[in-house]
XYZ file of N, CA and C in Angstrom:
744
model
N -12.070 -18.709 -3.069
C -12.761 -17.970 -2.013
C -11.948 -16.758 -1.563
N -10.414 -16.753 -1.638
C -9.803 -16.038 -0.899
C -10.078 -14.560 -2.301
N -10.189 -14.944 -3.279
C -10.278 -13.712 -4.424
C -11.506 -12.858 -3.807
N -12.274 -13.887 -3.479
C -14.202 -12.776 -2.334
C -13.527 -12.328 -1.613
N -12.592 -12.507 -0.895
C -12.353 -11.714 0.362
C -11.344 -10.290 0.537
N -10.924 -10.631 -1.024
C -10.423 -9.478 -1.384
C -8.927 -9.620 -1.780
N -8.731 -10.782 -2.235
C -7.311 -10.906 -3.267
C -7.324 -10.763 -4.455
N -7.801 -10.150 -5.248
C -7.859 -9.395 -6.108
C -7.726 -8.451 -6.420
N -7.211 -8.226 -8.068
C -6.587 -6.849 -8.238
C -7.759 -5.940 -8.324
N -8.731 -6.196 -8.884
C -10.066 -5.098 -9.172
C -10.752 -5.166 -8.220
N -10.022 -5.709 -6.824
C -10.698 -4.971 -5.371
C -9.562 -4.909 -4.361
N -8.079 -4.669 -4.837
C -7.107 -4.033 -4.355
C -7.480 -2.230 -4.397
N -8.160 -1.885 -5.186
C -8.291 0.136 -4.734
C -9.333 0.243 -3.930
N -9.938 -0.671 -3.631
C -10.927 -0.537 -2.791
C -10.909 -0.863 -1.273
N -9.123 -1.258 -0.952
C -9.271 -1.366 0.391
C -9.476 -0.209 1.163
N -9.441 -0.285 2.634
C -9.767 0.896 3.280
C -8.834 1.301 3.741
N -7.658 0.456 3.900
C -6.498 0.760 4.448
C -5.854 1.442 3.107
N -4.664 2.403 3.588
C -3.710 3.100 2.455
C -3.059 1.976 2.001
N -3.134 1.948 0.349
C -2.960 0.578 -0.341
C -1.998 1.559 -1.478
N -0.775 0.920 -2.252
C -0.314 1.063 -3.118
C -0.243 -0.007 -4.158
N -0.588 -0.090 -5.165
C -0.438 -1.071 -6.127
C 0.772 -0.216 -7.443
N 2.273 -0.462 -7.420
C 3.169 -0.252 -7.937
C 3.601 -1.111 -8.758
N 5.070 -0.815 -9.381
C 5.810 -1.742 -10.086
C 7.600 -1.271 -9.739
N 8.431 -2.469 -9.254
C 9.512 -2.552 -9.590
C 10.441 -3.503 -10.406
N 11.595 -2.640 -11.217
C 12.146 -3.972 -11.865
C 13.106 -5.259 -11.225
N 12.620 -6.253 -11.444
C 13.414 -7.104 -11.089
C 14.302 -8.328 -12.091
N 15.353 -8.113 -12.052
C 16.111 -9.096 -12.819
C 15.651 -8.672 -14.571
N 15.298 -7.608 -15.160
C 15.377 -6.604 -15.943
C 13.723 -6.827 -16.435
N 13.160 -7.257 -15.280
C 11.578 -7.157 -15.799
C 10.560 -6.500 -14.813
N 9.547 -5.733 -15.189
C 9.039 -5.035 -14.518
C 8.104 -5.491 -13.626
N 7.902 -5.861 -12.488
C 6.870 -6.637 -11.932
C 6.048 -5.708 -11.057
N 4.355 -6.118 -10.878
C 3.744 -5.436 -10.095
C 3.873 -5.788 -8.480
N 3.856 -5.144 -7.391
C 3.425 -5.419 -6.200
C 2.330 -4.604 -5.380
N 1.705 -5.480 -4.382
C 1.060 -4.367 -3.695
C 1.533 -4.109 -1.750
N 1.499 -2.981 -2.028
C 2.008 -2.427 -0.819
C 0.737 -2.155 0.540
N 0.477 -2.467 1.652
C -0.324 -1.744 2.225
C 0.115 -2.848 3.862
N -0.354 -2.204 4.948
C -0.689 -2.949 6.163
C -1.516 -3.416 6.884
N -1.501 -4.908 7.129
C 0.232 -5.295 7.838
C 1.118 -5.923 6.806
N 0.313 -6.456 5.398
C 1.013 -6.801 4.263
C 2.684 -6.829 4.355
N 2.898 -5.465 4.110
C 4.326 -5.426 3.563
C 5.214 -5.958 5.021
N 4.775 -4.870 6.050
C 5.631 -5.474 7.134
C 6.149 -6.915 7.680
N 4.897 -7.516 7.443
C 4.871 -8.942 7.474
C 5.861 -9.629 6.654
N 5.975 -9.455 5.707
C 7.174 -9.762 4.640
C 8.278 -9.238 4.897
N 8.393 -7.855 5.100
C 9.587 -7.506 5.101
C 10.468 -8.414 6.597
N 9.958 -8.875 7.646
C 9.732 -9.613 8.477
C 10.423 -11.067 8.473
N 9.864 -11.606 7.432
C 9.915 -13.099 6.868
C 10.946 -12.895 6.288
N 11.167 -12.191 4.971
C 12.368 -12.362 4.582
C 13.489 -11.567 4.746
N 13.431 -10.751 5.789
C 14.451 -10.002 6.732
C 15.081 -8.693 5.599
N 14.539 -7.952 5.121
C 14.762 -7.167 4.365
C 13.676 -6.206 4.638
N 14.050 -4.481 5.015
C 13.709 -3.961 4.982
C 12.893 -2.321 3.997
N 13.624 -3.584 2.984
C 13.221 -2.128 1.796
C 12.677 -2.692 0.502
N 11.735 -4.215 0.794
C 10.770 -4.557 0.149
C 9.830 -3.718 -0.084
N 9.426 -3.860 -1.032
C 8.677 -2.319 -1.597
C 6.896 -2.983 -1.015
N 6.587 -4.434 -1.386
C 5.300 -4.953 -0.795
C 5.119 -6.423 -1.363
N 4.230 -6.889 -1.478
C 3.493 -8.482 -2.480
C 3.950 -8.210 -3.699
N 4.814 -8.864 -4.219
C 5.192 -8.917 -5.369
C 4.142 -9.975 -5.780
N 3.323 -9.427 -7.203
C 2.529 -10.003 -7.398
C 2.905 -11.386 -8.864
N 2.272 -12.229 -8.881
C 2.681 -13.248 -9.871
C 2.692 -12.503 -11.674
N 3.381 -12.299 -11.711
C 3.629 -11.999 -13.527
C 3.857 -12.544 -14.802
N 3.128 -13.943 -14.740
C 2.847 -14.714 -15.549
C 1.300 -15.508 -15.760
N 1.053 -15.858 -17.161
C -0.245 -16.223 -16.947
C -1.314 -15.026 -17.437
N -2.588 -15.687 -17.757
C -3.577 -14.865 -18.076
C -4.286 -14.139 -16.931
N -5.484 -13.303 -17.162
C -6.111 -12.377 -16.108
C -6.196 -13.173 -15.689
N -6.521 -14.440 -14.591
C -7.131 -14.967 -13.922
C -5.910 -15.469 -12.889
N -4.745 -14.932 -13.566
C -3.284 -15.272 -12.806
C -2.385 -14.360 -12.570
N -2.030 -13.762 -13.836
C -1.436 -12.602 -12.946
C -1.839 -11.390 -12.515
N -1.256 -10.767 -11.623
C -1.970 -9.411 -10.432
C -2.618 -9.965 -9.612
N -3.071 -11.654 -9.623
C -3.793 -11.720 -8.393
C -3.789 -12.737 -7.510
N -2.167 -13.071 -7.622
C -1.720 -14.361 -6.860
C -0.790 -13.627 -6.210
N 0.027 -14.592 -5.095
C 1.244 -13.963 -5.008
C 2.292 -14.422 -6.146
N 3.309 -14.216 -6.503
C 4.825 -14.691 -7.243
C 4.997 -15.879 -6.518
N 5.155 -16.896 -7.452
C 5.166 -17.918 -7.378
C 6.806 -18.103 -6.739
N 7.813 -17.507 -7.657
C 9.395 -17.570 -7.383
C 9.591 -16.880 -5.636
N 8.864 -16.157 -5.055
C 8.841 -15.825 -3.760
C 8.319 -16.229 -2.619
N 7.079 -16.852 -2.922
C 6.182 -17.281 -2.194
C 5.414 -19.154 -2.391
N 6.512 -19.647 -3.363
C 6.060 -20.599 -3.598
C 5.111 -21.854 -3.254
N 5.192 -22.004 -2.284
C 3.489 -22.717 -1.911
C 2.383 -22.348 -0.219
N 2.991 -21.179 -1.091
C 1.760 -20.363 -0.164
C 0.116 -20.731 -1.088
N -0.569 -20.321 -0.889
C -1.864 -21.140 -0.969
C -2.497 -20.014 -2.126
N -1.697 -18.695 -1.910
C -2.492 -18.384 -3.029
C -1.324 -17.539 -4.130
N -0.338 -18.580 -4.388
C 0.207 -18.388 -5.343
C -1.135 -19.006 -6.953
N -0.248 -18.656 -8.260
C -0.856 -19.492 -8.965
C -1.255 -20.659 -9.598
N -2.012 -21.522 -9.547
C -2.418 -23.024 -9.699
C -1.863 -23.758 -8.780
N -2.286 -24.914 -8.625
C -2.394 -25.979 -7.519
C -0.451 -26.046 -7.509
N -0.526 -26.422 -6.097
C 1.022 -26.578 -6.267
C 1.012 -27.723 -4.740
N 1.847 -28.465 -4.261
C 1.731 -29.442 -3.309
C 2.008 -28.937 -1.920
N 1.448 -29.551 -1.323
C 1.895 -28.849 0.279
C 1.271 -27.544 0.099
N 0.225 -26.659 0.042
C 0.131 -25.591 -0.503
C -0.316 -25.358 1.195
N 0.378 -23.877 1.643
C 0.094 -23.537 3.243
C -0.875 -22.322 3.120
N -1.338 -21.937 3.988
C -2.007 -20.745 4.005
C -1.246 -19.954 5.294
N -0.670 -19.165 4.562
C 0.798 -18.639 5.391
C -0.513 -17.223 6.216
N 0.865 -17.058 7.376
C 0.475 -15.540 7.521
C 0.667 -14.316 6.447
N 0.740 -14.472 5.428
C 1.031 -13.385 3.883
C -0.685 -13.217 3.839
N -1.575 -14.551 3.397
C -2.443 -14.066 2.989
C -3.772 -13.338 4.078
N -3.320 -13.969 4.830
C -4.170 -13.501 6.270
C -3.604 -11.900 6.429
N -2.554 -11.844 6.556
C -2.055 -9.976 6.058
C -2.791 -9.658 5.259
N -2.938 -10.280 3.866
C -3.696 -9.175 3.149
C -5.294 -9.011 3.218
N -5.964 -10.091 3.886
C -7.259 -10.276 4.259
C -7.399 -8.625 5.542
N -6.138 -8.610 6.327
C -6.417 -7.358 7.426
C -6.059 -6.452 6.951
N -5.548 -6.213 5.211
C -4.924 -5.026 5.061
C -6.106 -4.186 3.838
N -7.317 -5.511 4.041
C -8.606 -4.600 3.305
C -9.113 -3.289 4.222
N -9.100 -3.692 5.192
C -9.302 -3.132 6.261
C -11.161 -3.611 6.595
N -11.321 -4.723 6.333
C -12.822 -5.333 6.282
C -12.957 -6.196 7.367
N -11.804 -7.148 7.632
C -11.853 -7.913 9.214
C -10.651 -8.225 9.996
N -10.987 -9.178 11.197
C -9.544 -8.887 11.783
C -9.496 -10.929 12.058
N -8.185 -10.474 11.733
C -7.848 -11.916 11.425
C -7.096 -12.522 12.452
N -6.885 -13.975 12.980
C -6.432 -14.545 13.648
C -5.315 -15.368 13.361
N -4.074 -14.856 13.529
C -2.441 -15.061 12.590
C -2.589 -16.420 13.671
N -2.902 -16.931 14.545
C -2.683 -18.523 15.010
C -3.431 -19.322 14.280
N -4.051 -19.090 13.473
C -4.677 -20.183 12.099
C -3.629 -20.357 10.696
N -2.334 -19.364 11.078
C -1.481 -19.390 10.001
C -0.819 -20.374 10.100
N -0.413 -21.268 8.960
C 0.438 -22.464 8.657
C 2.045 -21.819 8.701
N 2.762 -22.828 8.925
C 4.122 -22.749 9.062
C 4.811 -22.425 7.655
N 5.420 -21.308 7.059
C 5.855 -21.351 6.104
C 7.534 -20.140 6.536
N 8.077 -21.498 5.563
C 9.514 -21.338 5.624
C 10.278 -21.001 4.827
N 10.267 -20.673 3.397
C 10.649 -20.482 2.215
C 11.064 -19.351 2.425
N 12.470 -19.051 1.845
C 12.942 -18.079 1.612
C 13.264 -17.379 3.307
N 12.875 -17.821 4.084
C 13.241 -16.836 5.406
C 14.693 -16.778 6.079
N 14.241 -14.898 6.312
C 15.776 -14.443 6.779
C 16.594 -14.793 5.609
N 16.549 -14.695 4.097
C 17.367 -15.002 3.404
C 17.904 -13.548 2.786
N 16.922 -12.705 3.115
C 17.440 -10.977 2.692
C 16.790 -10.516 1.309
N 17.142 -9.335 0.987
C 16.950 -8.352 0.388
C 17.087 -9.415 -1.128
N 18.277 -9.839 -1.650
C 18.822 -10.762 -2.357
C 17.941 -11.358 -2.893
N 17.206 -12.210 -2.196
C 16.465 -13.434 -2.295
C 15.345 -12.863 -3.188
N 14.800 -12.021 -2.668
C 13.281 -11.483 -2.872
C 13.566 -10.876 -4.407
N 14.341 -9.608 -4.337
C 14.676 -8.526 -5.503
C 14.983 -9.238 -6.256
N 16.188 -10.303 -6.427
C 17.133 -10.530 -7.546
C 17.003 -11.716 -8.163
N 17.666 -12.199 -9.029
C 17.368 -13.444 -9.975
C 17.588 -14.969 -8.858
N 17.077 -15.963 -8.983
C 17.149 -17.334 -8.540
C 18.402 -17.866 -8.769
N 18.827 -17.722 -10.078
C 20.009 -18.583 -10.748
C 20.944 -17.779 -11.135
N 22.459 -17.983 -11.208
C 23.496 -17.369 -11.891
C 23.400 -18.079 -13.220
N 23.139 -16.520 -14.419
C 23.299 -17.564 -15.945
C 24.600 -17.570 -16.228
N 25.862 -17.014 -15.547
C 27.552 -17.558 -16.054
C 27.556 -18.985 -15.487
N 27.233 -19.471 -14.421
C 27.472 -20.619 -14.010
C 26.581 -21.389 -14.238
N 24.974 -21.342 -14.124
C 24.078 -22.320 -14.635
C 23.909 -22.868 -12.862
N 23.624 -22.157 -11.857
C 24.031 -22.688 -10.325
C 22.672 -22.168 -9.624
N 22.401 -22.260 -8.917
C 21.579 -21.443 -7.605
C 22.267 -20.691 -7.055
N 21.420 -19.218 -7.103
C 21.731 -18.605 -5.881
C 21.197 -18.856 -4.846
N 20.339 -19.632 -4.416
C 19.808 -19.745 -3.131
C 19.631 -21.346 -2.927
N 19.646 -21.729 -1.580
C 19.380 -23.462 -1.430
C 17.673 -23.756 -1.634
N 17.155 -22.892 -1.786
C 15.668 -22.928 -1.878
C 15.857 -23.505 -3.705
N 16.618 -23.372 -4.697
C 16.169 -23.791 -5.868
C 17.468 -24.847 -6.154
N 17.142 -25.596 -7.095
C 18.624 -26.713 -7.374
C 19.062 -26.665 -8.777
N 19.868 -27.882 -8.795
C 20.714 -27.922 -9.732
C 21.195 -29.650 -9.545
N 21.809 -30.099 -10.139
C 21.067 -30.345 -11.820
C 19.838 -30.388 -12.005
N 19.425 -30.212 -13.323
C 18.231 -30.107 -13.933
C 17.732 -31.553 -13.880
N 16.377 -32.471 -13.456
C 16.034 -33.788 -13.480
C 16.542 -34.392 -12.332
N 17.151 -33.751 -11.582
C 18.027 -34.762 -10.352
C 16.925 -35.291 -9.527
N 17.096 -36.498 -9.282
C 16.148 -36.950 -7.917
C 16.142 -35.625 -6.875
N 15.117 -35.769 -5.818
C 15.387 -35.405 -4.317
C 14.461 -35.127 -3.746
N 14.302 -34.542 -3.454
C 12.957 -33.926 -1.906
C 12.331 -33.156 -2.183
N 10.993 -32.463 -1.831
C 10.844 -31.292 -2.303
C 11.298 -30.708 -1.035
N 10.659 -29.266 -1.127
C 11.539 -28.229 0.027
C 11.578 -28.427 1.249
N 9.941 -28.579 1.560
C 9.053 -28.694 2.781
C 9.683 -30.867 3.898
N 9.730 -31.311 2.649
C 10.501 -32.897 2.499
C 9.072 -33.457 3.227
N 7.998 -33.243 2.088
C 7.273 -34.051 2.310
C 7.110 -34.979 0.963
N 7.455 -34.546 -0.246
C 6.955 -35.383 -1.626
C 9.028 -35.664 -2.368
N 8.784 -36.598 -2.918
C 9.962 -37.168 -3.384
C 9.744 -36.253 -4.705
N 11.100 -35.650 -5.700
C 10.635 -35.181 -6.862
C 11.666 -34.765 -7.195
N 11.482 -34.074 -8.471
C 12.710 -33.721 -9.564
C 13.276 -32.248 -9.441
N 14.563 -32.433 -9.679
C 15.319 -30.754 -9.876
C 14.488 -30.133 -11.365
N 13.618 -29.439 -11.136
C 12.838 -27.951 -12.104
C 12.453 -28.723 -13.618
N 12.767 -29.671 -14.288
C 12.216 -30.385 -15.045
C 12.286 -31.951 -15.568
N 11.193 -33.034 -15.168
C 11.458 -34.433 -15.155
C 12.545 -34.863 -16.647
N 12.655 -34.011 -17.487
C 13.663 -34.412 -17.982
C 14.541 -32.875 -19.094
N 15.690 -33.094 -19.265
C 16.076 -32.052 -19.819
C 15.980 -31.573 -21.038
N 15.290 -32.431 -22.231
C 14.815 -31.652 -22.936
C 13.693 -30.848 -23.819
N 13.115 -30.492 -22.231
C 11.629 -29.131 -22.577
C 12.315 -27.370 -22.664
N 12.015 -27.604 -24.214
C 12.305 -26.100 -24.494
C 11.323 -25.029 -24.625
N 11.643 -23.719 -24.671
C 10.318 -23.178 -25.088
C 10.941 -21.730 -25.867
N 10.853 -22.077 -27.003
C 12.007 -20.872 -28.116
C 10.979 -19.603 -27.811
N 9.832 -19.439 -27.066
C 9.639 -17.929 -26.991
C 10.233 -17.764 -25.204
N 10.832 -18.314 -24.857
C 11.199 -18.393 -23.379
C 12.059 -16.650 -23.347
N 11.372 -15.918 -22.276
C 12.270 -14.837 -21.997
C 13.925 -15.030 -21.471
N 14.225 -14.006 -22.501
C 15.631 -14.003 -22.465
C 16.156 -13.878 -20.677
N 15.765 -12.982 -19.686
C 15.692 -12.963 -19.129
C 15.816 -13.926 -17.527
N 15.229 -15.279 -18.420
C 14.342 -16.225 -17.328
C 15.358 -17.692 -18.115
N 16.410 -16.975 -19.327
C 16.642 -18.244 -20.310
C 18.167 -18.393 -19.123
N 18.682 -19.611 -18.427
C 18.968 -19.352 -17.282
C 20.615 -20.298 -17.361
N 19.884 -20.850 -18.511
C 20.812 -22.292 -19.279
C 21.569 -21.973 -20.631
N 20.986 -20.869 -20.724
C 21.295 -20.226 -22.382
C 20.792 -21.290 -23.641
N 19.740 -21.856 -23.316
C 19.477 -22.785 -24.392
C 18.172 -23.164 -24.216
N 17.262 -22.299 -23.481
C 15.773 -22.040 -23.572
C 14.842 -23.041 -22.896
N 15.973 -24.021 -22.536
C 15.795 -25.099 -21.024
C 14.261 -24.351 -20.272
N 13.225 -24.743 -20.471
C 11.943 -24.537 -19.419
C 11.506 -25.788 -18.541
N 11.156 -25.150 -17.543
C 11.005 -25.838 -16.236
C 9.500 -26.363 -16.424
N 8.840 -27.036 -15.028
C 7.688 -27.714 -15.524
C 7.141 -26.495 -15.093
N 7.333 -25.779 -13.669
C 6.308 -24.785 -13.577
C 5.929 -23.097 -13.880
N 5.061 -23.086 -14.843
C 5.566 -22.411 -15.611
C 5.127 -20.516 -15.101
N 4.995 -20.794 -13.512
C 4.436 -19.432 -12.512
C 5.835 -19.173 -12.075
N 6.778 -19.937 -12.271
C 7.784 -19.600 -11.255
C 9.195 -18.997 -11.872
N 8.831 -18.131 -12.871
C 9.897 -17.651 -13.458
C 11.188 -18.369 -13.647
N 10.791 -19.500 -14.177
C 11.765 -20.299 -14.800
C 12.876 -21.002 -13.766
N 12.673 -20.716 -12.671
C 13.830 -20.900 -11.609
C 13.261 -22.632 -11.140
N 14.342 -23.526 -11.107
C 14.465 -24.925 -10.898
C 14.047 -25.118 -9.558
N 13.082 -26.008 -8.889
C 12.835 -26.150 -7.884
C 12.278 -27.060 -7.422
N 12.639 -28.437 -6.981
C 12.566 -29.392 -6.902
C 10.892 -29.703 -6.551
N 10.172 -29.905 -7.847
C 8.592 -30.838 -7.891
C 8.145 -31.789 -7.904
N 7.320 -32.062 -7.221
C 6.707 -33.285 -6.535
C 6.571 -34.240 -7.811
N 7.048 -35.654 -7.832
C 6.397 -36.509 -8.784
C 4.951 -36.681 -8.102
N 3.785 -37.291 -9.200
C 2.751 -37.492 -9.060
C 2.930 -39.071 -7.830
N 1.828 -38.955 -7.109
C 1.550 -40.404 -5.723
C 3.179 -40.721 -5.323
N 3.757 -39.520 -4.782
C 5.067 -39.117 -4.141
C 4.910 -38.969 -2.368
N 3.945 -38.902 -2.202
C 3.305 -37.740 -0.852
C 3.962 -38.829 0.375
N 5.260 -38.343 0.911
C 5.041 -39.612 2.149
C 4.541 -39.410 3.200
N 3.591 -38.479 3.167
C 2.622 -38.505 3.998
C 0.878 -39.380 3.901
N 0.879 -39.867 2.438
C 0.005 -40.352 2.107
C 0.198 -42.050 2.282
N -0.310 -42.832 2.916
C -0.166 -44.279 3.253
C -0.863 -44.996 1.815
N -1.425 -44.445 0.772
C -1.446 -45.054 -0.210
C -0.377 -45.027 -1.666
N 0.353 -44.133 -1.156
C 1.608 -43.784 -2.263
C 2.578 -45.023 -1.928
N 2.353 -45.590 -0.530
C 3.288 -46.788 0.091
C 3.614 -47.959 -1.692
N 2.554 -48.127 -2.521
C 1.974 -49.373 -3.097
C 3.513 -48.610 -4.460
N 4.013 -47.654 -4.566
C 4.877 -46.779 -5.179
C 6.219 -46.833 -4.959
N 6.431 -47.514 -3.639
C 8.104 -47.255 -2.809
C 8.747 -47.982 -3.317
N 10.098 -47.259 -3.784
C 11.363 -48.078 -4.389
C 11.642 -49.386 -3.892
N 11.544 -49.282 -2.266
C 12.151 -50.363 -1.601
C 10.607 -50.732 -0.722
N 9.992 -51.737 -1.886
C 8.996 -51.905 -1.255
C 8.722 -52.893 0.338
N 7.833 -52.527 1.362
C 7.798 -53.218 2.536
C 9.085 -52.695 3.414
N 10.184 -51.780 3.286
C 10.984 -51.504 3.830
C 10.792 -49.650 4.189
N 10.069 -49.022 2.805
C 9.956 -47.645 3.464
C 8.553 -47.512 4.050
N 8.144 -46.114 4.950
C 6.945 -46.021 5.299
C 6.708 -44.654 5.132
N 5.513 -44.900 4.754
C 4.518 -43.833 4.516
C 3.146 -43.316 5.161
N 3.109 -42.351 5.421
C 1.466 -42.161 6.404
C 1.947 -40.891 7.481
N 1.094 -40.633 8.280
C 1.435 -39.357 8.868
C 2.903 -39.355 9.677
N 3.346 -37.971 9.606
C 4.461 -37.376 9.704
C 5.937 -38.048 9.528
N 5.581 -39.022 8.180
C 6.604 -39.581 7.268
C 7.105 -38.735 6.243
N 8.796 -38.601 6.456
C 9.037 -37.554 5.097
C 10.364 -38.149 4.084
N 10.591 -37.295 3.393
C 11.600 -38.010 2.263
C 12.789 -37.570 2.420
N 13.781 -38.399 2.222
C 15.463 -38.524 2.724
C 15.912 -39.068 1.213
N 17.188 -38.425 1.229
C 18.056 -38.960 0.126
C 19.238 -39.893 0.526
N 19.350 -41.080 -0.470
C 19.959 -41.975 0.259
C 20.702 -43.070 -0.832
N 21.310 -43.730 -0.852
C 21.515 -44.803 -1.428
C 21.549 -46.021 -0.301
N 20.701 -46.749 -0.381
C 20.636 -48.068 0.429
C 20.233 -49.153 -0.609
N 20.653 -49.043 -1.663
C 21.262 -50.632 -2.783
C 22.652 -51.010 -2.890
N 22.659 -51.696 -2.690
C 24.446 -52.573 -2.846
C 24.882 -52.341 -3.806
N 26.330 -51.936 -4.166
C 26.771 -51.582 -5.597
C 26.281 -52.798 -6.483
N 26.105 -54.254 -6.137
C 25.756 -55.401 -6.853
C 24.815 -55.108 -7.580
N 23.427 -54.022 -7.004
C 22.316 -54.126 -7.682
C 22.028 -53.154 -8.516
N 23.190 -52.340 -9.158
C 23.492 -51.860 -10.242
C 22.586 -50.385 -10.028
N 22.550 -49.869 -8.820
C 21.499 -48.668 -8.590
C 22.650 -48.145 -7.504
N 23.541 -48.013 -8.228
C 24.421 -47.221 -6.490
C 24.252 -45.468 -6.828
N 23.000 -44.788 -7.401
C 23.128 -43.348 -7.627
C 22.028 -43.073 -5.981
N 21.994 -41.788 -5.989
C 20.929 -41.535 -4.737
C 19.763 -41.720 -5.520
N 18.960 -41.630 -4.497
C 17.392 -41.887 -5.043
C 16.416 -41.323 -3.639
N 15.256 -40.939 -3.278
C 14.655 -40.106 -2.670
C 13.774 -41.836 -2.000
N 13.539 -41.321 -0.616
C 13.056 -42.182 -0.387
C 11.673 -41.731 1.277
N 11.058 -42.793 1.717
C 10.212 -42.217 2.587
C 10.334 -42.968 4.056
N 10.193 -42.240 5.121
C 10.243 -42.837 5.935
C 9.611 -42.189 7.293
């Protein structure tokens, strides 16, 4: 619905407001964004950087994905990144770009809480996720090791560091995005390769039927405003003394 209202690229020249649809390089690849207001300000805002150029738009994927999501690696579960993703918010980003058609006026107290990446700077937004000398995060928003138990961001779904196990390759993987030097691909494949802890499937501890799922069954809880903690609570006896993600 939000593509009718004007998230789309083949009705981005048609806003009424002064709109730029550009490209800058990032991390040696050229990506599109679109520029216009309150759009950019709004961002530049959130992630405390003032010389964001605008919506860096998603650059992966066929027409139906990229130019007309946001970037998945920036905006990650904002609602209209690309394909279903968990916890998905409908931030004040897209409500910006709904007022920056210049077609209606929108009400930013219907915007969901979104926290990703904020006040993290100029850094965050422009530059690569991962150091490839070290194989590390640059930012606490993505992890390391690859497969590790833990939380997702938001710590509502229990889930894995960027791929359930380590060896999914993909030999046409951009050099660029190759982060491991050994063509290591992640599960999601909008987010420019950068590791970021994803939800296992009936994870949700907000969902009271994922309960029938819990490690430590009858002891964790699940259901509204239950979230996931990392923990070890097995006795070295029971041969599980690693962390493990849990709900409560």
């Amino acid at each position: 619905m939000a593509h009718v209202f004007g998230f789309s690229s083949w009705l981005f020249p048609h806003f009424l407001m002064p709109t730029e649809v550009g490209q800058v390089e990032i991390n040696g690849i050229e990506q599109y964004y679109i520029s216009s207001e309150p759009i950019t300000s709004r961002i530049r805002n959130h992630f405390g950087c003032d010389t964001i150029p605008g919506a860096l738009l998603e650059n992966q994927g066929g027409s139906g994905s990229a130019g007309s999501h946001f970037e998945r690696r920036v905006f990650m579960n904002e609602m209209m990144t690309a394909s279903e993703i968990a916890d998905a918010r409908l931030s004040e980003f897209t409500l910006a770009v709904f007022e920056s058609t210049g077609w209606y006026e929108v009400n930013y107290d219907m915007a969901e809480p979104f926290y990703w990446g904020k006040d993290k700077g100029c850094a965050f937004y422009m530059e690569a996720c991962y150091d490839k000398n070290t194989s590390t995060p640059n930012f606490e928003e993505f992890c390391s090791p690859l497969a590790e138990y833990g939380c997702s961001y938001h710590g509502r779904f229990q889930a894995y560091c960027g791929t359930p196990y380590t060896g999914m390759t993909d030999p046409f993987l951009n050099e660029n995005f190759d982060y491991f030097n050994n063509n290591t691909r992640m599960a999601d494949v909008f987010g420019d390769n950068c590791p970021y802890f994803v939800e296992y499937s009936a994870s949700d501890c907000a969902d009271p039927a994922a309960e029938r799922f819990a490690l430590m069954e009858n002891h964790e809880h699940y259901g509204k405003g239950s979230k996931c903690f990392m923990g070890n609570l097995f006795p070295n006896s029971a041969g599980m003394s690693r962390d493990f993600a849990y709900c409560f």
